[in-house]
Short mmCIF file of C-alpha atoms in Angstrom, two decimals:
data_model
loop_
_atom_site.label_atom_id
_atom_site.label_comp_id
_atom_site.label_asym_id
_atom_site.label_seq_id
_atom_site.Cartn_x
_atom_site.Cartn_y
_atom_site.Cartn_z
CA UNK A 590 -35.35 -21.32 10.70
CA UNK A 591 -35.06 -17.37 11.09
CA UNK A 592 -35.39 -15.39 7.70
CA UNK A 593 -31.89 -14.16 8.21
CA UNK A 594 -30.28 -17.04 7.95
CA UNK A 595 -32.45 -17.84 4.46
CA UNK A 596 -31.27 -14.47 3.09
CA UNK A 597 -27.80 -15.53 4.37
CA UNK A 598 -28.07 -19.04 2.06
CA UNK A 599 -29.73 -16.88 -1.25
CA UNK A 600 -26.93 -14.42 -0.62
CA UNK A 601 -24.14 -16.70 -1.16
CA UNK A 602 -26.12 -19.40 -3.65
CA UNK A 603 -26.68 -16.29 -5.84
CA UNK A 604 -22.56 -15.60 -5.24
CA UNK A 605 -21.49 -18.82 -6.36
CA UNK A 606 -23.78 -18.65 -9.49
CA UNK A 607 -22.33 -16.02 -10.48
CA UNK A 608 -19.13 -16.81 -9.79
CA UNK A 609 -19.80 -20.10 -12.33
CA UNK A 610 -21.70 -17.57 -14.63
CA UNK A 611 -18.48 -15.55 -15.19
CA UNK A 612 -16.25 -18.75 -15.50
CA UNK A 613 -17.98 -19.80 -18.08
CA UNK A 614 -18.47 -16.30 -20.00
CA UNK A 615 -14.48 -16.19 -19.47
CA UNK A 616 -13.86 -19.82 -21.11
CA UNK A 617 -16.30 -19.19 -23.71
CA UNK A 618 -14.59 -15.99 -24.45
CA UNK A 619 -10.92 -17.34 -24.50
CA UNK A 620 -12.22 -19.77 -27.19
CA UNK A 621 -13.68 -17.57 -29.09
CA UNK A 622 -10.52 -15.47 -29.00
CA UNK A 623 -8.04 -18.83 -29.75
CA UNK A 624 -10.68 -19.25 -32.56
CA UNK A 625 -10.26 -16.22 -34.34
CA UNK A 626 -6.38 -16.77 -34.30
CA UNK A 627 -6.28 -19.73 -35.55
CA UNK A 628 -8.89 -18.46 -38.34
CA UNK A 629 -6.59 -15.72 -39.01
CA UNK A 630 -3.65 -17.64 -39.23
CA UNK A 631 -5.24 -19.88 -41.44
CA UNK A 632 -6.79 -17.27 -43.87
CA UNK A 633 -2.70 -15.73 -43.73
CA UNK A 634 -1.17 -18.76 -44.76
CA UNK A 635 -4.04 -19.45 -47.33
CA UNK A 636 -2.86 -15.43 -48.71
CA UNK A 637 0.47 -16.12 -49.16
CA UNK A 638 -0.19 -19.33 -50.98
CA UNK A 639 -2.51 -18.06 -53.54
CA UNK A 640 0.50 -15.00 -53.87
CA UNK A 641 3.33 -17.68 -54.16
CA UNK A 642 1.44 -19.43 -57.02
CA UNK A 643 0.69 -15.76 -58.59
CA UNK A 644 3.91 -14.89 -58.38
CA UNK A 645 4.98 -18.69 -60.29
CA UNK A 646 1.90 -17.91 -62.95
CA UNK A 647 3.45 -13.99 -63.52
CA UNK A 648 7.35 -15.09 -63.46
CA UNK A 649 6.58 -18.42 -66.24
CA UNK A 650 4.03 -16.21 -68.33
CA UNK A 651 6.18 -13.05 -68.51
CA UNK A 652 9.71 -14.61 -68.73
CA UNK A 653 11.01 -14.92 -72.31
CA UNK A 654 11.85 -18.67 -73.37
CA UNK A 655 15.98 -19.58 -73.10
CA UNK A 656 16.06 -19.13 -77.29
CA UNK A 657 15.22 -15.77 -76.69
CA UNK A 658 17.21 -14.31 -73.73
CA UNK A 659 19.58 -16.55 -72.62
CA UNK A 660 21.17 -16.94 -76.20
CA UNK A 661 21.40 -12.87 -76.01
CA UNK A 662 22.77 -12.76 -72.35
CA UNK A 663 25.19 -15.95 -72.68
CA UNK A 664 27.93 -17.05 -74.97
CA UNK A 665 26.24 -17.67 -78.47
CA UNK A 666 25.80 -20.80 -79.21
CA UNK A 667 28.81 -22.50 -81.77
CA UNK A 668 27.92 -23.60 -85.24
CA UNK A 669 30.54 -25.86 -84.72
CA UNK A 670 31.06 -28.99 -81.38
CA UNK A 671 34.92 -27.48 -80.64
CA UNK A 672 33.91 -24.04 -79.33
CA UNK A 673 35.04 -25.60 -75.80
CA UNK A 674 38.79 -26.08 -77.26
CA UNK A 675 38.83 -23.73 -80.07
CA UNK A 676 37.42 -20.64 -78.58
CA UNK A 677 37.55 -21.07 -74.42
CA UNK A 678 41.00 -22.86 -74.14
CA UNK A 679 42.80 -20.74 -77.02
CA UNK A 680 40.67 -17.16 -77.27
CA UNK A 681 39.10 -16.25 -73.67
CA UNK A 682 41.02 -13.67 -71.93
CA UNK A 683 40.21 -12.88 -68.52
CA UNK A 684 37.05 -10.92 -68.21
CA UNK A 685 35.59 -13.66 -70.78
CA UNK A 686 36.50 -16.06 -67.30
CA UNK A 687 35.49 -14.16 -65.44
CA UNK A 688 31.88 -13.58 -67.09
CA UNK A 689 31.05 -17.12 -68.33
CA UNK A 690 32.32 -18.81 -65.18
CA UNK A 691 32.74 -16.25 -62.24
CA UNK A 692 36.37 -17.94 -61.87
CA UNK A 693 39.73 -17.19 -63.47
CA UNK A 694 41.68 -19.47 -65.83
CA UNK A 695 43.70 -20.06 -63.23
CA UNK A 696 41.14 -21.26 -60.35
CA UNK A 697 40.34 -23.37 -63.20
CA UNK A 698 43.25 -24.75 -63.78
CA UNK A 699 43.70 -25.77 -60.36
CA UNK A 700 40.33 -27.27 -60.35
CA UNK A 701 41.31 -29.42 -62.79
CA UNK A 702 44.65 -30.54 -61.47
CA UNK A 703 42.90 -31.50 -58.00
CA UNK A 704 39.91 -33.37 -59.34
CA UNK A 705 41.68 -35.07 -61.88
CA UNK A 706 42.18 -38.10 -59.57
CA UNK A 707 38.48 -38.23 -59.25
CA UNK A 708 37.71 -37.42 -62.94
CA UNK A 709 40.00 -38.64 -64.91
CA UNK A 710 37.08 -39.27 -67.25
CA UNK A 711 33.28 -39.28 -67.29
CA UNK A 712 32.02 -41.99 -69.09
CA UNK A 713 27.89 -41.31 -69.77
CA UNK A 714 25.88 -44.54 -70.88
CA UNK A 715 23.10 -42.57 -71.97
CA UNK A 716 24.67 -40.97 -74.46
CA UNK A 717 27.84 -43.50 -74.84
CA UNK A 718 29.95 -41.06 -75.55
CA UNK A 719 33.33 -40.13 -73.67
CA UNK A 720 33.29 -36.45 -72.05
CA UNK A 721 36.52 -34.48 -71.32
CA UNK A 722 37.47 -33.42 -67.64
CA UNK A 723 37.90 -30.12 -69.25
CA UNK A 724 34.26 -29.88 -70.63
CA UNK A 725 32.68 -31.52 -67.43
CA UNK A 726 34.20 -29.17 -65.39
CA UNK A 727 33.28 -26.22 -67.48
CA UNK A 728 29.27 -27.61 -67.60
CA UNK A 729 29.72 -27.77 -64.11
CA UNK A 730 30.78 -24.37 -63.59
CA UNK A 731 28.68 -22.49 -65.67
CA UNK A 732 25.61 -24.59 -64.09
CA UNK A 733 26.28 -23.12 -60.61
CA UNK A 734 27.96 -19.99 -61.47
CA UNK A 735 25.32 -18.46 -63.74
CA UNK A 736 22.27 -21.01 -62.98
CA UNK A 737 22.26 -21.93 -66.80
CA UNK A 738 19.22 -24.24 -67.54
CA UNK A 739 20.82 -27.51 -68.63
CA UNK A 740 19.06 -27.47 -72.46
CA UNK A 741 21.48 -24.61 -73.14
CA UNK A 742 24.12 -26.37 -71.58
CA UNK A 743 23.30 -28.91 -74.10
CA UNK A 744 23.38 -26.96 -76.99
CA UNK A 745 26.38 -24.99 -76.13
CA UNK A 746 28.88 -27.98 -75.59
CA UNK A 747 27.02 -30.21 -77.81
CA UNK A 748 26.44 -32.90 -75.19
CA UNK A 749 23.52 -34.42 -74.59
CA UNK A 750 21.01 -33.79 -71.63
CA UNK A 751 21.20 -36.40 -69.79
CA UNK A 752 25.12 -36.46 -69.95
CA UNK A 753 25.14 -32.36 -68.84
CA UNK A 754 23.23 -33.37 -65.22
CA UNK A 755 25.62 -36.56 -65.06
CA UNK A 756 28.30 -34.31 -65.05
CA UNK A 757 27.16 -31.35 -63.01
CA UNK A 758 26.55 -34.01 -60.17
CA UNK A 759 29.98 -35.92 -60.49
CA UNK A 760 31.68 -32.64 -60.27
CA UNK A 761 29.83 -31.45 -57.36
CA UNK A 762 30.89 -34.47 -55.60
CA UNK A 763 34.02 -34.73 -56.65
CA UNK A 764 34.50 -31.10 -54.99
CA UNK A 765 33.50 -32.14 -51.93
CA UNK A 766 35.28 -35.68 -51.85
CA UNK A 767 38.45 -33.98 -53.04
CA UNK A 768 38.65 -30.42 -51.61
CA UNK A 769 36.76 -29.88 -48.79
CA UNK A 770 39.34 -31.73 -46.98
CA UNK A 771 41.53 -29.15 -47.88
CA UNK A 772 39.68 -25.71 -48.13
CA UNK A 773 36.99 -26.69 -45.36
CA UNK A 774 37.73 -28.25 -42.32
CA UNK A 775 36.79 -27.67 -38.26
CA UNK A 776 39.53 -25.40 -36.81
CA UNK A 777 42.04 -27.68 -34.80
CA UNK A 778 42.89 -26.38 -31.26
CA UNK A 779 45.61 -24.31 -32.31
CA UNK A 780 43.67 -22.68 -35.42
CA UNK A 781 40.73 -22.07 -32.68
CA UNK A 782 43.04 -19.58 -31.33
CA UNK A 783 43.91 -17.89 -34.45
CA UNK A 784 40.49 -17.48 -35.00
CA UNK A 785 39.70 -15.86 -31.96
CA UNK A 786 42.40 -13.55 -32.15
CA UNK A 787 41.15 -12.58 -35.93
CA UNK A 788 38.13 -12.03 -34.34
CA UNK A 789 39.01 -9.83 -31.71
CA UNK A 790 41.58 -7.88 -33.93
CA UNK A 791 38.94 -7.15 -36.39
CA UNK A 792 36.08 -6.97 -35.12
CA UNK A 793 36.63 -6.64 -31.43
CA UNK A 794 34.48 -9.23 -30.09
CA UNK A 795 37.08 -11.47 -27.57
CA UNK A 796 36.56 -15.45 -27.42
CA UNK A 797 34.50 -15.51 -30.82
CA UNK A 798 35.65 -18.25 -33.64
CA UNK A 799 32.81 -18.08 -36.02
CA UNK A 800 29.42 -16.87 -36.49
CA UNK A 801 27.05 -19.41 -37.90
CA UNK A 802 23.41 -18.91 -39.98
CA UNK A 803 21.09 -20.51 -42.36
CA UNK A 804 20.38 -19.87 -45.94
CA UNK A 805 17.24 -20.43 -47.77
CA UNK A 806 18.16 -21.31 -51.28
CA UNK A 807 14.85 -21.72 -53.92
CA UNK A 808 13.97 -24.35 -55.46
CA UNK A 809 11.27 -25.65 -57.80
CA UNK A 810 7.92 -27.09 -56.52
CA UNK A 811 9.05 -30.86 -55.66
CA UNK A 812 6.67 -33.96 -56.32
CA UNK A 813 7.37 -35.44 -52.79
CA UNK A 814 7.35 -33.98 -49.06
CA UNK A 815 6.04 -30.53 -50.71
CA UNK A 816 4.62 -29.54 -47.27
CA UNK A 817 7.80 -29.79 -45.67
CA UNK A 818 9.80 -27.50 -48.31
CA UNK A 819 7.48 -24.67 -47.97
CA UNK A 820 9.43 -21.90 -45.73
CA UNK A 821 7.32 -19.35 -43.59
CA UNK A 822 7.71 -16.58 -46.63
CA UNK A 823 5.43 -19.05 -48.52
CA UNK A 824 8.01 -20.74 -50.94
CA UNK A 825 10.22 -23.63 -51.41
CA UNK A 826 13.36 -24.18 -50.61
CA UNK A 827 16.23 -26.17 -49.06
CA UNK A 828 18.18 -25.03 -46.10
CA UNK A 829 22.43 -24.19 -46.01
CA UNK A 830 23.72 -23.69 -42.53
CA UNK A 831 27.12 -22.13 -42.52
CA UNK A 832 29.90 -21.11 -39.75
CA UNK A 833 32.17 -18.30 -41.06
CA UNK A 834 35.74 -16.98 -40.21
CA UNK A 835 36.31 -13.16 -39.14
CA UNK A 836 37.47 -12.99 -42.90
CA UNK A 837 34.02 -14.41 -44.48
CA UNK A 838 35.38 -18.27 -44.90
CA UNK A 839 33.33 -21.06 -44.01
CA UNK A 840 34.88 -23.67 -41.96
CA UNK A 841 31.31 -25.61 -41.91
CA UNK A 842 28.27 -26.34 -43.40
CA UNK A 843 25.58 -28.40 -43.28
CA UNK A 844 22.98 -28.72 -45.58
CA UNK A 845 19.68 -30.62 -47.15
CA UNK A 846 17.10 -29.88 -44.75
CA UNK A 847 13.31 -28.88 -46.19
CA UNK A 848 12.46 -24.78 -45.98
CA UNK A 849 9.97 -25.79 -43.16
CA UNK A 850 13.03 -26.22 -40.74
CA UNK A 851 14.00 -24.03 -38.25
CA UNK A 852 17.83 -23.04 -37.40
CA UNK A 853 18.19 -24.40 -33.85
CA UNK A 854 16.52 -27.89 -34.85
CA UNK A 855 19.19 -27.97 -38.37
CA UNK A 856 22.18 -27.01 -35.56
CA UNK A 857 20.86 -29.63 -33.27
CA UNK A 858 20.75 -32.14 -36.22
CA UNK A 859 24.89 -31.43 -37.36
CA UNK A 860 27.63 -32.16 -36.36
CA UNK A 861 28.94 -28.95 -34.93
CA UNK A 862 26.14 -29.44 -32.40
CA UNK A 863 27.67 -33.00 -31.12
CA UNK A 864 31.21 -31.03 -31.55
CA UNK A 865 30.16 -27.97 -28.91
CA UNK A 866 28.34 -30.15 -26.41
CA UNK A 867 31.33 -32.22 -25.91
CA UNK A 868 33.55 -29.36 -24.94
CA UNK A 869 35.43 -28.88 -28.94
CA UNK A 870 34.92 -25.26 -28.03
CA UNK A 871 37.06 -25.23 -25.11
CA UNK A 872 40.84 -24.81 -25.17
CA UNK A 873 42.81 -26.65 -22.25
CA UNK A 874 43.34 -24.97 -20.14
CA UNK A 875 40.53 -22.63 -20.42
CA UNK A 876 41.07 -19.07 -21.33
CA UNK A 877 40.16 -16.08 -18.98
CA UNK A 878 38.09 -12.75 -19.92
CA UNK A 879 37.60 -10.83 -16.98
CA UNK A 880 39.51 -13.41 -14.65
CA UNK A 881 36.80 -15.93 -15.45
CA UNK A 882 37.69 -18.75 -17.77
CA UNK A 883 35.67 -18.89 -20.70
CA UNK A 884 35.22 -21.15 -23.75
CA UNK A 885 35.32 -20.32 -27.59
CA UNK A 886 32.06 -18.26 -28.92
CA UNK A 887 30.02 -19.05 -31.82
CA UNK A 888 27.78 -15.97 -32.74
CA UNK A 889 24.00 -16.22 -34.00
CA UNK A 890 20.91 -14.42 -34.40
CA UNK A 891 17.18 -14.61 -32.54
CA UNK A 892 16.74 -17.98 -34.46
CA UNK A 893 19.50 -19.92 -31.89
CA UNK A 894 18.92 -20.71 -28.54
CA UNK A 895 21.12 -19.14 -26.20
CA UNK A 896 23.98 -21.47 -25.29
CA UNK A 897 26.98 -21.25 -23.12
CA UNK A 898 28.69 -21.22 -26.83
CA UNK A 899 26.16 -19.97 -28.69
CA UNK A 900 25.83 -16.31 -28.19
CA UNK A 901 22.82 -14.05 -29.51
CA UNK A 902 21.60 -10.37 -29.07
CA UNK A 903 19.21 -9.40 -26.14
CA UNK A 904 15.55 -9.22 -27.30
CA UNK A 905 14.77 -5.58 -28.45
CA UNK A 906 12.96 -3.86 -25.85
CA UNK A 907 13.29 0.36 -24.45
CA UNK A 908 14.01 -1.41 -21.21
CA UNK A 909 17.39 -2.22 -22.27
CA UNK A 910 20.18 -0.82 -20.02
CA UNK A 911 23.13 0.47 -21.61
CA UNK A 912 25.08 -2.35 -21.07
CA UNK A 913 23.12 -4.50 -23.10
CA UNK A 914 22.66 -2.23 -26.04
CA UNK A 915 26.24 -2.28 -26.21
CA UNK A 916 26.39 -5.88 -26.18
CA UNK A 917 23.43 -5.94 -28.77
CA UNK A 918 25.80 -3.42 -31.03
CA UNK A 919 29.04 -5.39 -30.81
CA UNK A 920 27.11 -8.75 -31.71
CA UNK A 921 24.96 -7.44 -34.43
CA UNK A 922 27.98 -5.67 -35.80
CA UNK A 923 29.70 -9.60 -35.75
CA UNK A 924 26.80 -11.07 -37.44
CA UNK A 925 26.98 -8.56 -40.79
CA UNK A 926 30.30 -11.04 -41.41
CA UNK A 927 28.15 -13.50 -42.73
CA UNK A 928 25.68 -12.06 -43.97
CA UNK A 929 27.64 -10.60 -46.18
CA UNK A 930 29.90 -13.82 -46.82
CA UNK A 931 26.19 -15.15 -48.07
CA UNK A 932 25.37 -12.37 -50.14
CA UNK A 933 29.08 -12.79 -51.76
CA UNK A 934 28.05 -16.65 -52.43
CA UNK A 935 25.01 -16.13 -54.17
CA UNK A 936 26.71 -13.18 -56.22
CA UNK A 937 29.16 -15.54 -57.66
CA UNK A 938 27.44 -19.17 -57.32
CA UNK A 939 24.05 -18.15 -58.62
CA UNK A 940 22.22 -21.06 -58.61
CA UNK A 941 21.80 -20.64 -54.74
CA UNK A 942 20.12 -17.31 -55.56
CA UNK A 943 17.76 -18.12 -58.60
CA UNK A 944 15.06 -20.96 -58.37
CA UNK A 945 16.59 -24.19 -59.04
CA UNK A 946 15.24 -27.40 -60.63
CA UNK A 947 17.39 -29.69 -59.78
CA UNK A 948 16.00 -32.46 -57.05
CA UNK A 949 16.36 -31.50 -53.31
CA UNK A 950 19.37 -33.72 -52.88
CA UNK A 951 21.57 -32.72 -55.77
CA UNK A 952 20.21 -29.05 -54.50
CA UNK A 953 21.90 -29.57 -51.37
CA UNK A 954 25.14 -30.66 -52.93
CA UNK A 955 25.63 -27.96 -55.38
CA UNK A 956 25.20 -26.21 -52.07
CA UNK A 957 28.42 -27.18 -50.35
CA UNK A 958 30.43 -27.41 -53.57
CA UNK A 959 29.72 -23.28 -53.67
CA UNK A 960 30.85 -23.35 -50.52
CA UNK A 961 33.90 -25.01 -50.89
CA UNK A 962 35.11 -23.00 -54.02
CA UNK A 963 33.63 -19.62 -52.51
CA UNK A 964 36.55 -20.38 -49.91
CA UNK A 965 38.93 -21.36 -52.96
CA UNK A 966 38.18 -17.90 -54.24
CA UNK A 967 39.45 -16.25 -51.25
CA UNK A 968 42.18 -17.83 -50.70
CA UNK A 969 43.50 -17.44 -53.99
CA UNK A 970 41.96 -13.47 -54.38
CA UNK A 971 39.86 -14.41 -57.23
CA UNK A 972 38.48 -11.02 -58.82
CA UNK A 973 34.77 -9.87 -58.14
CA UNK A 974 32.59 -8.23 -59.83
CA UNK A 975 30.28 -5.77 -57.75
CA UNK A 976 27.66 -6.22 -60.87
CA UNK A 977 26.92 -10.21 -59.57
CA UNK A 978 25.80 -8.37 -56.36
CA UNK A 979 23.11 -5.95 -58.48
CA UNK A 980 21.69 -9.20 -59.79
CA UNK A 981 20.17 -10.52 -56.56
CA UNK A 982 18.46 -6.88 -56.04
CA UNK A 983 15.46 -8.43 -58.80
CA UNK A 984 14.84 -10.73 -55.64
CA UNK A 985 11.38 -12.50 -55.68
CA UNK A 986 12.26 -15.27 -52.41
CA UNK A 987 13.10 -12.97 -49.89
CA UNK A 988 14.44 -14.69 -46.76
CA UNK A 989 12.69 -15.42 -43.76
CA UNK A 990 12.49 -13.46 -40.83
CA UNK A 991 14.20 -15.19 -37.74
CA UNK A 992 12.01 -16.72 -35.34
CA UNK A 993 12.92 -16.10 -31.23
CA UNK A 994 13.81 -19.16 -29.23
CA UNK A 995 13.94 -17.96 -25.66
CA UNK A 996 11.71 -21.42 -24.33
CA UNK A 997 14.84 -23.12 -25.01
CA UNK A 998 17.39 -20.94 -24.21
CA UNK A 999 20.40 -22.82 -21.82
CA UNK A 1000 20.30 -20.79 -18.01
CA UNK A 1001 23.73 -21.22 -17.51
CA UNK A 1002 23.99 -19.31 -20.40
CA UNK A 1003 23.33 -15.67 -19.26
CA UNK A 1004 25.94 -15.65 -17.22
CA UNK A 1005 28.33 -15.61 -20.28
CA UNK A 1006 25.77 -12.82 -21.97
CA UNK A 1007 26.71 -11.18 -18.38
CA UNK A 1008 30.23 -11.51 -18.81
CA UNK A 1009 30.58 -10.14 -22.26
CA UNK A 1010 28.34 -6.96 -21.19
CA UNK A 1011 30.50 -6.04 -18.67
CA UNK A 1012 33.89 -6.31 -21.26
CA UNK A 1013 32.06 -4.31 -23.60
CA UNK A 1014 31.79 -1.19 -20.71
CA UNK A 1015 34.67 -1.78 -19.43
CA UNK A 1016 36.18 -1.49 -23.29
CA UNK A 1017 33.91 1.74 -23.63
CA UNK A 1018 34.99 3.13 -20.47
CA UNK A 1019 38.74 2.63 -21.38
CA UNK A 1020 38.15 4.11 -25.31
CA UNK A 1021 36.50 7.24 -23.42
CA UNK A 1022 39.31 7.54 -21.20
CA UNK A 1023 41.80 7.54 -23.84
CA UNK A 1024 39.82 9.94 -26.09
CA UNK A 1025 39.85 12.35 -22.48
CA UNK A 1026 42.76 15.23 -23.69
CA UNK A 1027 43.63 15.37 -19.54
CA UNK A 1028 44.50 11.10 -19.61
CA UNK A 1029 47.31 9.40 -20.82
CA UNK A 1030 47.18 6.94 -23.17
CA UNK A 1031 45.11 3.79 -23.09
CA UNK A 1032 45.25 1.23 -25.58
CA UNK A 1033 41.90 0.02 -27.18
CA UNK A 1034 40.27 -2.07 -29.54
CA UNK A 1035 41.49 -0.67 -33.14
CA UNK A 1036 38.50 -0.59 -35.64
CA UNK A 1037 38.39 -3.89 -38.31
CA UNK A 1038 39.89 -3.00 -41.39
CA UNK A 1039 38.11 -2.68 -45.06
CA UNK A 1040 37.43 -6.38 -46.78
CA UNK A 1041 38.68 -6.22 -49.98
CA UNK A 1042 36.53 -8.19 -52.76
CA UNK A 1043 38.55 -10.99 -52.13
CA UNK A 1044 37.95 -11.55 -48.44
CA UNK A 1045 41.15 -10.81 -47.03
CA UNK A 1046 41.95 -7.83 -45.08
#
């Protein structure tokens, strides 16, 4: 055989081990590289254990005991078992209300009246002892409002333990047996449309009826399923998904799921999910935007999946033509609605903002019941006091940051995304026209007005 054709045969043996030589340097490199990220992820989680139990250790050995603080902060404790009807029914006035329960005599009252049927009285074996509705209630509220541990609860109304959770649970059901019926319900097809045009008088966003999010509310360290409750900011907690109104109102909520949960698997798991994919969300006949018919518009943040009525913000990128930043504006600018409608709910109902004790499932409903009377207080312009607000600035559970979903983001849906961007320049275009001195007069979309502290505008 000539030598050429042997050098030919080296040449390409020597190729091909190479070639494998660099495969193999490549996997072995990848590996090492998956390696190290796992490794790092596991040494993060690891860091933000060890500084959620530091945290626990500083907040139980620094924190004075209730006979300190609590007795100084809260109502004094009676010498006597009728403060509740000598002192509260007769004496309060109502900043007393107001401070004690986050609720006015009168929202009391009416509590009262409406879960009277369910209440009439609360009979506790453990204690065999008859409780008023009044008191129950009043346990009740001052539980949620001001996240009162349940020994001072004790002491204060002179009832027993056992009898002060007993009632804090009926009365939490009760609510939501009783009233969400009337203060919460899913918008019927008429009501859609008020929505939406509440939506797109205030806050100029056409074919929206809610915008929806989760809150993480804390809780203690449970004895069960403790790997599912952890949340990725390293603590416990269970999870509230809420749909507000363009006026801060929730017209649902879903709650009880574990802080390891992520939004679009807690909106596939409700209701409202089973409600949108069956067309709820579309008025017959369908309206037009643009001459192109168009369903109602939920709005949500990078933790949704895009839907066809599910809207959320493009990802953030200096690629983003104008268009979209617009869009991005008007949609962020829709999604403050509830954040601040959850930052009004743990102002008033404070046991969703401070770490609770109670079990996960009495957690989640003390959770709607908030909800339910948060709407009470709007509708009958309860009084609020901007100083509930300064008490969730000493927060230790900060929320966690929303996860993207693009993997499972609905095609079809862009084309709405689409639609929206090109209202939004056409609305710009028209606003810049009518600000030109030289063009005549062009209507445009006003700007919302101020929310007063009762929610209405």
């Amino acid at each position: 055989m000539p030598r050429s054709y042997l050098k030919t045969d080296e040449a390409r043996d020597a190729a091909e081990m190479k070639y494998l030589l660099a495969s193999k340097i490549r996997r072995r490199k990848e590996e090492i590289h998956n390696y190290i990220l796992d490794r790092r992820a596991e040494i993060h989680k690891r860091i933000i254990y060890r500084r959620h139990l530091f945290l626990n250790y500083r907040c139980t050995s620094t924190l004075p005991s209730p006979n300190e603080e609590d007795l100084q902060n809260h109502v004094t404790i009676p010498a006597d078992p009728g403060w509740w009807e000598r002192v509260v029914m007769t004496e309060f006035g109502p900043e007393d209300w107001l401070d004690k329960f986050h609720i006015t005599r009168e929202i009391f009252l009416l509590l009262h009246a409406k879960l009277k049927p369910q209440l009439e009285q609360v009979y506790i074996e453990q204690s065999r002892q008859t409780i008023t509705l009044e008191r129950c209630i009043a346990m009740a509220l001052m539980r949620l409002s001001t996240s009162t541990d349940y020994c001072f609860l004790s002491e204060l109304f002179g009832v027993p333990i056992p009898a002060v959770c007993q009632c804090v649970r009926e009365v939490c059901e009760a609510i939501i047996l009783l009233l969400k019926p009337l203060y919460m319900q899913l918008p019927a097809d008429h009501e859609l449309e008020e929505q939406e045009e509440q939506f797109r008088t205030l806050w100029g966003f056409p074919h929206c009826i809610g915008v929806i999010d989760s809150l993480h509310i804390p809780v203690k360290s449970p004895s069960t399923d403790t790997q599912d409750c952890w949340n990725p900011r390293g603590w416990h907690s269970v999870v509230l998904q809420g749909v507000v109104n363009a006026k801060g109102s929730f017209w649902d909520v879903c709650s009880g799921f574990t802080g390891s949960t992520d939004d679009t698997t807690i909106l596939q798991s409700s209701e409202l999910w089973t409600m949108a994919e069956e067309g709820g969300f579309c008025s017959q006949p369908l309206k037009e935007l643009m001459g192109q018919p168009l369903g109602f518009l939920l709005l949500g943040d990078a933790g949704y999946s895009l839907q066809t009525w599910l809207l959320k913000c493009y990802p953030s990128s200096p690629n983003l033509t104008p268009q979209r930043q617009t869009f991005n504006v008007q949609l962020n600018r829709g999604i403050k609605i509830i954040e601040n409608a959850f930052q009004r709910l743990k102002a008033r109902w404070q046991c969703l903002h401070n770490r609770n004790d109670s079990n996960i499932d009495l957690v989640s409903k003390m959770a709607v019941a908030c909800c339910i009377l948060h709407n009470i207080c709007n509708m009958h312009n309860s009084p609020f006091k901007e100083e509930w607000v300064k008490a969730l600035s000493q927060n230790e559970c900060p929320q966690p940051t929303d996860v993207p979903t693009v993997y499972i983001d609905d095609p079809n849906a862009e084309a709405v995304r689409s639609l929206l961007c090109s209202y939004f320049e056409q609305q710009q275009q028209s606003k810049t026209l009518d600000q030109s001195p030289t063009s005549s007069p062009v209507l445009s979309v006003p700007e919302p007005p101020q929310v007063d502290n009762a929610g209405t505008a």
